[in-house]
Coordinates of C-alpha atoms and ligand atoms in Angstrom, one line a residue:
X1 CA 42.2 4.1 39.4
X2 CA 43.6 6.8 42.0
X3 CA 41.9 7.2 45.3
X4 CA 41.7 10.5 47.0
X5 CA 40.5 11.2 50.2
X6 CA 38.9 14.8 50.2
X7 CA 38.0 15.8 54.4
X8 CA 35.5 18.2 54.6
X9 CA 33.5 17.1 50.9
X10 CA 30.1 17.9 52.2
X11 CA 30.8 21.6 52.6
X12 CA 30.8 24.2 50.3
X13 CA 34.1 24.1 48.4
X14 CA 34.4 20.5 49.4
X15 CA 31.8 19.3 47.9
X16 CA 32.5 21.1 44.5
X17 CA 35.1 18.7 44.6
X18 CA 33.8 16.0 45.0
X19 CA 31.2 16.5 42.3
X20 CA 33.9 17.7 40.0
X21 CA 36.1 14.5 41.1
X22 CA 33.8 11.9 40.3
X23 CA 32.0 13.3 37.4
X24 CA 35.0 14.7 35.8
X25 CA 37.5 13.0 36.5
X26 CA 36.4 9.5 37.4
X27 CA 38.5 9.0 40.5
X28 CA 37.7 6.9 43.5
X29 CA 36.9 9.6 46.2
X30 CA 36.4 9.2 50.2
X31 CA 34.9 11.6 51.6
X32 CA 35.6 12.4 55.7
X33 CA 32.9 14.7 56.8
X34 CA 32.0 15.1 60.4
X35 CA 28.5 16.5 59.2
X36 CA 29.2 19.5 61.3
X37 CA 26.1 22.4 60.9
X38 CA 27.7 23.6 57.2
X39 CA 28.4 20.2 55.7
X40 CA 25.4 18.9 53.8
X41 CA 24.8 15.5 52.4
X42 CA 22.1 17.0 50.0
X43 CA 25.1 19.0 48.4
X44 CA 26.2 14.8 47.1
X45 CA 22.9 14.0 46.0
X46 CA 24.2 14.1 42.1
X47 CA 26.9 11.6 43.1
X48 CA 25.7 9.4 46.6
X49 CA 25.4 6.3 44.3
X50 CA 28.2 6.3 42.2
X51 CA 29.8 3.3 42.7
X52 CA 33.2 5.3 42.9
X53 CA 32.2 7.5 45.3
X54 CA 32.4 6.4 49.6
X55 CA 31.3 8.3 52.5
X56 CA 32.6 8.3 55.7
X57 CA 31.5 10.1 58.6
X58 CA 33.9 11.0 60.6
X59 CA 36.2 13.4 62.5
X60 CA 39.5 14.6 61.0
X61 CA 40.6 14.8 65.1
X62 CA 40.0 10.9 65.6
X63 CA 43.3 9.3 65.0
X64 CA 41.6 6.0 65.0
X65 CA 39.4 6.2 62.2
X66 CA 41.6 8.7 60.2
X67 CA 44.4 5.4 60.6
X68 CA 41.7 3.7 59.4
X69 CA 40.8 5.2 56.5
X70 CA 44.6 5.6 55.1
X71 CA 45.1 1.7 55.9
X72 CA 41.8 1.0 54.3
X73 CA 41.6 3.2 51.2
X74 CA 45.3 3.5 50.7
X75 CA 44.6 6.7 49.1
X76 CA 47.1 8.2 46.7
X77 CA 46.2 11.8 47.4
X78 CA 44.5 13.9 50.5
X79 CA 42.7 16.8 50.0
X80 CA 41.9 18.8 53.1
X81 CA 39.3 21.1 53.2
X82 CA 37.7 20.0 56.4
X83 CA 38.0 23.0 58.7
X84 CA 35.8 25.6 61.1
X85 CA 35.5 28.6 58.2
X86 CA 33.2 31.2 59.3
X87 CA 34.6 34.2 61.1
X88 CA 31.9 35.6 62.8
X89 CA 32.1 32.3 64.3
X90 CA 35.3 32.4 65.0
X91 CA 35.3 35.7 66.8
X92 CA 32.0 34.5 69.4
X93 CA 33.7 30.9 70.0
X94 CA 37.2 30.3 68.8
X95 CA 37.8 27.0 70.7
X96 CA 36.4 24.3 67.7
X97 CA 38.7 26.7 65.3
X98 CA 41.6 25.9 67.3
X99 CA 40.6 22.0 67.7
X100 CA 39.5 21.2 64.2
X101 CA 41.6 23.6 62.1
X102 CA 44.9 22.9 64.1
X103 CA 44.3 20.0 65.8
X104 CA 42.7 18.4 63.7
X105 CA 44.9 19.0 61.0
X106 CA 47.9 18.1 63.4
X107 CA 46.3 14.7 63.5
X108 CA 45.8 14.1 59.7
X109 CA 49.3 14.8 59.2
X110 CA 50.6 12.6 61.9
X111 CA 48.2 9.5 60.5
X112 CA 49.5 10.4 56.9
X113 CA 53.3 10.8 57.8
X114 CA 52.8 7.0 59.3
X115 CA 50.9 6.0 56.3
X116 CA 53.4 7.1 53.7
X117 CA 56.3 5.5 55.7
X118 CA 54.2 2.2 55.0
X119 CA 54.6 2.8 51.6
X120 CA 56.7 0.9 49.2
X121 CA 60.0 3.1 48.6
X122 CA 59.2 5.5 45.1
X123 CA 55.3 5.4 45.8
X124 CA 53.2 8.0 44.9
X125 CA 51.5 10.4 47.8
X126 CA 50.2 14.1 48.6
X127 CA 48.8 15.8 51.1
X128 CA 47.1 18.7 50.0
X129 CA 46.1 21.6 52.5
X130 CA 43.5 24.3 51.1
X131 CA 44.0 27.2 52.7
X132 CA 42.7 30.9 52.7
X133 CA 44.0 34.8 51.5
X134 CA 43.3 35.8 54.8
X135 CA 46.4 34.3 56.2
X136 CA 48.1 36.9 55.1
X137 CA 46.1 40.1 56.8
X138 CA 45.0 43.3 55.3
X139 CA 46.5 45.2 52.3
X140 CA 45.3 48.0 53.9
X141 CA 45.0 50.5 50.9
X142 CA 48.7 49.9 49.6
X143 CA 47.7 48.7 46.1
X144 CA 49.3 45.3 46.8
X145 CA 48.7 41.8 46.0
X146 CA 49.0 38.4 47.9
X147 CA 52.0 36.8 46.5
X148 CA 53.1 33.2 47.6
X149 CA 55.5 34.7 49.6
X150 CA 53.7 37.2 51.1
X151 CA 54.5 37.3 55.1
X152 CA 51.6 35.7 57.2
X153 CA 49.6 38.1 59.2
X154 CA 46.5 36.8 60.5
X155 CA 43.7 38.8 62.1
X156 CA 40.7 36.9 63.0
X157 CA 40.6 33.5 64.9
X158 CA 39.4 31.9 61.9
X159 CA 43.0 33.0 59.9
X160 CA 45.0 32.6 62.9
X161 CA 44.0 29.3 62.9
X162 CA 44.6 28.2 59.4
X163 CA 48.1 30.0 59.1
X164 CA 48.3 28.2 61.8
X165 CA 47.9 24.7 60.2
X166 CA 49.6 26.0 56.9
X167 CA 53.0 26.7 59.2
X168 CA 52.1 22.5 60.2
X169 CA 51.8 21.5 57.0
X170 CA 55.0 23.2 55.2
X171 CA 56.7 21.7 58.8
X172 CA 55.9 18.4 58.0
X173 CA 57.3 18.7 54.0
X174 CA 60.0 20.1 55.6
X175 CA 61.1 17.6 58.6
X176 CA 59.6 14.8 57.6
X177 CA 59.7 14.7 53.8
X178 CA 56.0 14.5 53.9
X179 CA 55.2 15.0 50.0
X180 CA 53.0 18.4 50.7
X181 CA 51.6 20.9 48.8
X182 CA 49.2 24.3 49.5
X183 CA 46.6 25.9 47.9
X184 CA 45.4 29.7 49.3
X185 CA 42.2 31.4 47.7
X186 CA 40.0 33.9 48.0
X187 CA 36.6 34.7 49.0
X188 CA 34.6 31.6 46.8
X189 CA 30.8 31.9 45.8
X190 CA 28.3 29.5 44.5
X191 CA 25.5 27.0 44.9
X192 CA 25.7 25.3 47.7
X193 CA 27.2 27.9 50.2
X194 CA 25.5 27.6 53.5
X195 CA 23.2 30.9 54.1
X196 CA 25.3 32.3 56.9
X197 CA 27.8 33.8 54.5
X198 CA 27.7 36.8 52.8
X199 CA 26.2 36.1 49.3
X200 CA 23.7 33.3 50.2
X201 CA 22.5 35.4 53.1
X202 CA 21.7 38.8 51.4
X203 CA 19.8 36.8 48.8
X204 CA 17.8 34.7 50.8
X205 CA 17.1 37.8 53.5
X206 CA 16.2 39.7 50.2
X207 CA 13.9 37.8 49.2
X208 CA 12.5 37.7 52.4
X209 CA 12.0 41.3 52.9
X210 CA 14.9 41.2 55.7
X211 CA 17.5 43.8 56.4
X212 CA 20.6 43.1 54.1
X213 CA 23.7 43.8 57.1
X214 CA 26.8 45.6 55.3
X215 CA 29.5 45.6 58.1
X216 CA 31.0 49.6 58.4
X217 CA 31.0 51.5 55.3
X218 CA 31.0 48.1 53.2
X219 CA 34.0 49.6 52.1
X220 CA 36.1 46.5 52.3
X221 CA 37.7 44.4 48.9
X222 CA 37.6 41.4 48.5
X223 CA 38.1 38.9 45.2
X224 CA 35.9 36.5 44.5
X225 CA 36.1 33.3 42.8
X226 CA 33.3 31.1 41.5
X227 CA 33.4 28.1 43.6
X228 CA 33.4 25.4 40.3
X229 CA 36.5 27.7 39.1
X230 CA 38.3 26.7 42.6
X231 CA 37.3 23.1 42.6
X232 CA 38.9 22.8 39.1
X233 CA 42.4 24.5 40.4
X234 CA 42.5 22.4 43.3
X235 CA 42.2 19.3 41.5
X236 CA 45.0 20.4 39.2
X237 CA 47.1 21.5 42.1
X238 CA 46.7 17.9 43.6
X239 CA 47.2 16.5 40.5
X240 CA 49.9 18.3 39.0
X241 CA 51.1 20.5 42.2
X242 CA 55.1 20.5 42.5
X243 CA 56.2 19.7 46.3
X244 CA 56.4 21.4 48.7
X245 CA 54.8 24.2 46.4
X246 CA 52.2 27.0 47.6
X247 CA 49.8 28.3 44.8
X248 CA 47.6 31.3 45.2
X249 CA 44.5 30.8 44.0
X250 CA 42.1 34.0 42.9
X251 CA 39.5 35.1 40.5
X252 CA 40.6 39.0 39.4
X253 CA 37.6 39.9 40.8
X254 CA 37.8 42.9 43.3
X255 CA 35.0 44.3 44.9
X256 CA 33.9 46.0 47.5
X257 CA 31.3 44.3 49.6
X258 CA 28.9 47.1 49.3
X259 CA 29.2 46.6 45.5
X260 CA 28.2 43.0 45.8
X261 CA 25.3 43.9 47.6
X262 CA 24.5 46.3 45.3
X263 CA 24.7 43.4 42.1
X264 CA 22.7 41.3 44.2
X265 CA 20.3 43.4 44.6
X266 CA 20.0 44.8 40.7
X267 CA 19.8 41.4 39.7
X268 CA 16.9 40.2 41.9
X269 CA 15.4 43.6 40.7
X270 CA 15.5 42.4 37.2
X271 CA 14.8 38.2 38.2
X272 CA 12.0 38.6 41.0
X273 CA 8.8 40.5 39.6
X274 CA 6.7 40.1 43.3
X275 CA 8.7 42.4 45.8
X276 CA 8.5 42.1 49.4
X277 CA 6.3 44.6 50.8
X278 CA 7.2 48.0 51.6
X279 CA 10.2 48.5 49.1
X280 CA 10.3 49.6 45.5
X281 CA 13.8 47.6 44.8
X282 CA 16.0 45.3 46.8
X283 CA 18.3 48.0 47.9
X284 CA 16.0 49.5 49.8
X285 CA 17.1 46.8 52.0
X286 CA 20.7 47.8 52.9
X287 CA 21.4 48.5 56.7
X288 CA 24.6 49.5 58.0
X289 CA 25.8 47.7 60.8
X290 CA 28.9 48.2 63.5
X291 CA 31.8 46.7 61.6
X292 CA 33.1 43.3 62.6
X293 CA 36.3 43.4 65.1
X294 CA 39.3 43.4 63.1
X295 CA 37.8 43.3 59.6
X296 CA 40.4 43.8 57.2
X297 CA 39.8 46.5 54.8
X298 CA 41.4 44.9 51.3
X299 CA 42.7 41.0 50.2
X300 CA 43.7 40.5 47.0
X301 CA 45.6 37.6 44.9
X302 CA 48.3 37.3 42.6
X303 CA 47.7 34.4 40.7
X304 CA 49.7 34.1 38.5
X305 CA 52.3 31.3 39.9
X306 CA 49.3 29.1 39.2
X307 CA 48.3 29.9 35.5
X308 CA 51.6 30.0 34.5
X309 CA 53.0 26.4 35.9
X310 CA 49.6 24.8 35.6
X311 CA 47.6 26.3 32.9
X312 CA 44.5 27.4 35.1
X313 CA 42.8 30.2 34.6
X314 CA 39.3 31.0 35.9
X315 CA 36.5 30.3 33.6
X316 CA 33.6 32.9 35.0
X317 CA 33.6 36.5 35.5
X318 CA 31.9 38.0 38.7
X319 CA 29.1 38.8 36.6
X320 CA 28.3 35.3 35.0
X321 CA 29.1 33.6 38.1
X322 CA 26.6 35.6 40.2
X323 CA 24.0 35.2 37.8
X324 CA 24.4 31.7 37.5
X325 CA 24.7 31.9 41.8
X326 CA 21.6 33.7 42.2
X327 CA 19.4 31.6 39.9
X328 CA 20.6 28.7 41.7
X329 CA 19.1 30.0 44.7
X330 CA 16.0 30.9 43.5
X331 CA 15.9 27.1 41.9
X332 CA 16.9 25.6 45.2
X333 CA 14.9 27.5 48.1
X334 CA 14.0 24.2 49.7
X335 CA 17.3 23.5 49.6
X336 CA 18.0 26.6 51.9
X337 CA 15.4 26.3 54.1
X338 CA 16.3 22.6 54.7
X339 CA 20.1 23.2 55.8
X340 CA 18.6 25.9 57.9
X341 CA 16.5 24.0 60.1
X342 CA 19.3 20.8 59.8
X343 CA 15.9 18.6 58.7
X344 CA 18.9 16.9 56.0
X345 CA 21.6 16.2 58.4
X346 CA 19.1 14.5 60.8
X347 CA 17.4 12.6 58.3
X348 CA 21.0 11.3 56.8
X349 CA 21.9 10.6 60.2
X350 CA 18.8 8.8 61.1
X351 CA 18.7 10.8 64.4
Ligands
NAD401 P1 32.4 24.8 55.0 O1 32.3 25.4 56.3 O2 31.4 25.0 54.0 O3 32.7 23.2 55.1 C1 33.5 22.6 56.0 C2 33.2 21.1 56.0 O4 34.1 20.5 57.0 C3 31.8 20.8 56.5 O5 31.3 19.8 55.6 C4 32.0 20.2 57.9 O6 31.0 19.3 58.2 C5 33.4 19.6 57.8 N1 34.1 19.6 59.1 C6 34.2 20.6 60.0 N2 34.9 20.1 61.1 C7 35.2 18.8 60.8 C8 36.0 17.8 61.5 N3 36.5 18.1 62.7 N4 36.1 16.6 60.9 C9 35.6 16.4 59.7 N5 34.9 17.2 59.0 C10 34.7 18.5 59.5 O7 33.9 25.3 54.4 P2 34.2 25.8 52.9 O8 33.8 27.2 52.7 O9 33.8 24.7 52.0 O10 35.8 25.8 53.0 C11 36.6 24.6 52.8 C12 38.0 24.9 53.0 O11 38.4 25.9 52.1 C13 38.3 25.4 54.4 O12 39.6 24.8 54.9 C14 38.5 26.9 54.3 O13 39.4 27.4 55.2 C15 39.0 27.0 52.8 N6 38.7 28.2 52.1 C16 37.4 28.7 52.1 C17 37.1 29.8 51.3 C18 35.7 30.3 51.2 O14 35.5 31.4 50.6 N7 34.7 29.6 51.6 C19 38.1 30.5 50.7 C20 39.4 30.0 50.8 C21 39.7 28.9 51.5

């Protein structure tokens, strides 16, 4: 049986992955968290005592216990998710960007260039990086798409940072014949996805008669891909992914982010008979605020490098997947409110 160590599998993408890993795929996973504010144990409730499945808590910048878990697990693939991802974040405090995205990344690679030197000549390794669009800047309104080699052009902390560790990881392929490959997607939306993003925030303020923020106009595009969709590429990247490859990863779903407030909105309309006081529909809601420092006005991916070598295509549409997204959340409010206060991670902890 393979083992794959995915970093980062109690956040939002990550643990997709995991979930999809173990009860898809029956693989031996370890997952690395450092059970930072957006990772979530509760998201691994579905899989915690599958005998296949290891948790260890951790920091991807400890060289110790990442040696550790390479020597121990002698893992056959990495799967790297574990990063700082929110940009808002990044833009008020870009110093744990700059640790755990390069740094931290930096380390992983050293601990798995050692690791795969141990390895008997002809053994089977990859390191797999999951990256973002936004490495690659702003289309601006030039009808474009990402390619894989589109020039990098990062404009927030947060990208900076992970072009940053993508230019590591090709490095690495490249000097050191580390077997490497990359994924880059787009905006990804689902259950799970800690409230401070856009989706899980304007439903949850929604339906608590809060103001729904739009940054500017909301004129911006982005795509968006269902978060299951994106755990099933990146396992068939990691799986199947040539070295030293880069895939783009996206959903053909463009929108602008007013437009996806809007949806939101027309679908709580139609799912939520009581109404928070005061407004006759959800839109009603909608607030303008001063746009965000450098917000790029349009990503969008070419993905067709990936669906032609490897077969993937997504499975939902914008509209199934943010019906399926929105019901989740009305299923799971306790879930919402719990990651909120960080009542979980303490428990988990035992602090
Ligand atoms: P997330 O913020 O939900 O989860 C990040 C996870 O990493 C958390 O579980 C956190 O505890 C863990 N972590 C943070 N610092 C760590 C450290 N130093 N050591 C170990 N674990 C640490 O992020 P996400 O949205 O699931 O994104 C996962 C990856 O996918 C990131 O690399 C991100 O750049 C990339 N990505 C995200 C999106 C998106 O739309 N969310 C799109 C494209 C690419």
């Amino acid at each position: 049986m393979k083992t794959v160590v995915v970093t980062g599998g109690a956040g939002f993408i990550g643990s997709a992955v995991v979930r999809y890993l173990i009860n898809e795929k029956n693989l031996r996973v370890i997952n690395l968290d450092k059970l930072t504010y957006a990772g979530n144990l509760d998201s691994l409730v579905s899989v915690e005592q599958h005998e296949n499945y290891i948790f260890e808590h951790g920091d991807i910048c400890d060289q110790e216990k990442v040696s550790k878990i390479f020597s121990e697990y002698q893992p056959d693939i990495i799967m790297h998710l574990a990063a700082e991802s929110h940009v808002d974040r990044s833009i008020d405090g870009p110093e744990d960007f700059i640790q755990t995205n390069i740094i931290g990344t930096y380390n992983l690679l050293q601990c798995a260039r050692a690791y795969y030197n141990s390895l008997p000549e002809g053994a089977s390794f990859k390191f797999h990086h999951i990256s973002t669009d936004e490495v690659y800047g702003d289309l601006g309104d030039s009808g474009a798409m990402f390619t894989e080699s589109s020039s990098y052009d990062p404009s927030s902390p947060y990208s900076a940072s992970k072009a940053s560790s993508d230019h590591l990881v090709r490095a690495w392929g490249r000097t050191y014949n580390l077997p490497i490959v990359i994924t880059n997607c787009s905006n990804n939306y689902g259950p799970y996805h800690f409230p401070e993003k856009l989706i899980p925030l304007v439903i949850l303020n929604a339906l608590e008669g809060k103001d729904l923020p739009v940054y500017g106009d909301g004129s911006q595009i982005r795509d968006w891909l269902y978060v299951e969709d994106h755990a099933r590429a990146l396992v068939e990247v990691a799986m199947k992914g040539q070295n030293g490859a880069t895939y783009n990863i996206g959903g053909h779903n463009e929108m602008t982010n007013l437009d996806v407030v809007k949806l939101i909105c027309a679908t709580l309309d139609r799912k939520v008979s009581i109404k928070p006081s005061g407004i006759s529909q959800f839109s009603d809601l909608i607030k303008f605020v001063a746009d965000r420092p450098g917000h790029d006005v349009r990503y969008a991916i070419d993905a067709t490098k990936i669906e032609t070598d490897l077969g993937w295509v997504p499975q939902e549409t914008f509209e199934t997947g943010i019906e399926k997204t929105i019901q989740w959340y009305l299923d799971n409010l306790d879930w919402c409110s719990r990651v909120q206060s960080g009542v979980y991670q303490r428990e988990r902890l035992g602090a």
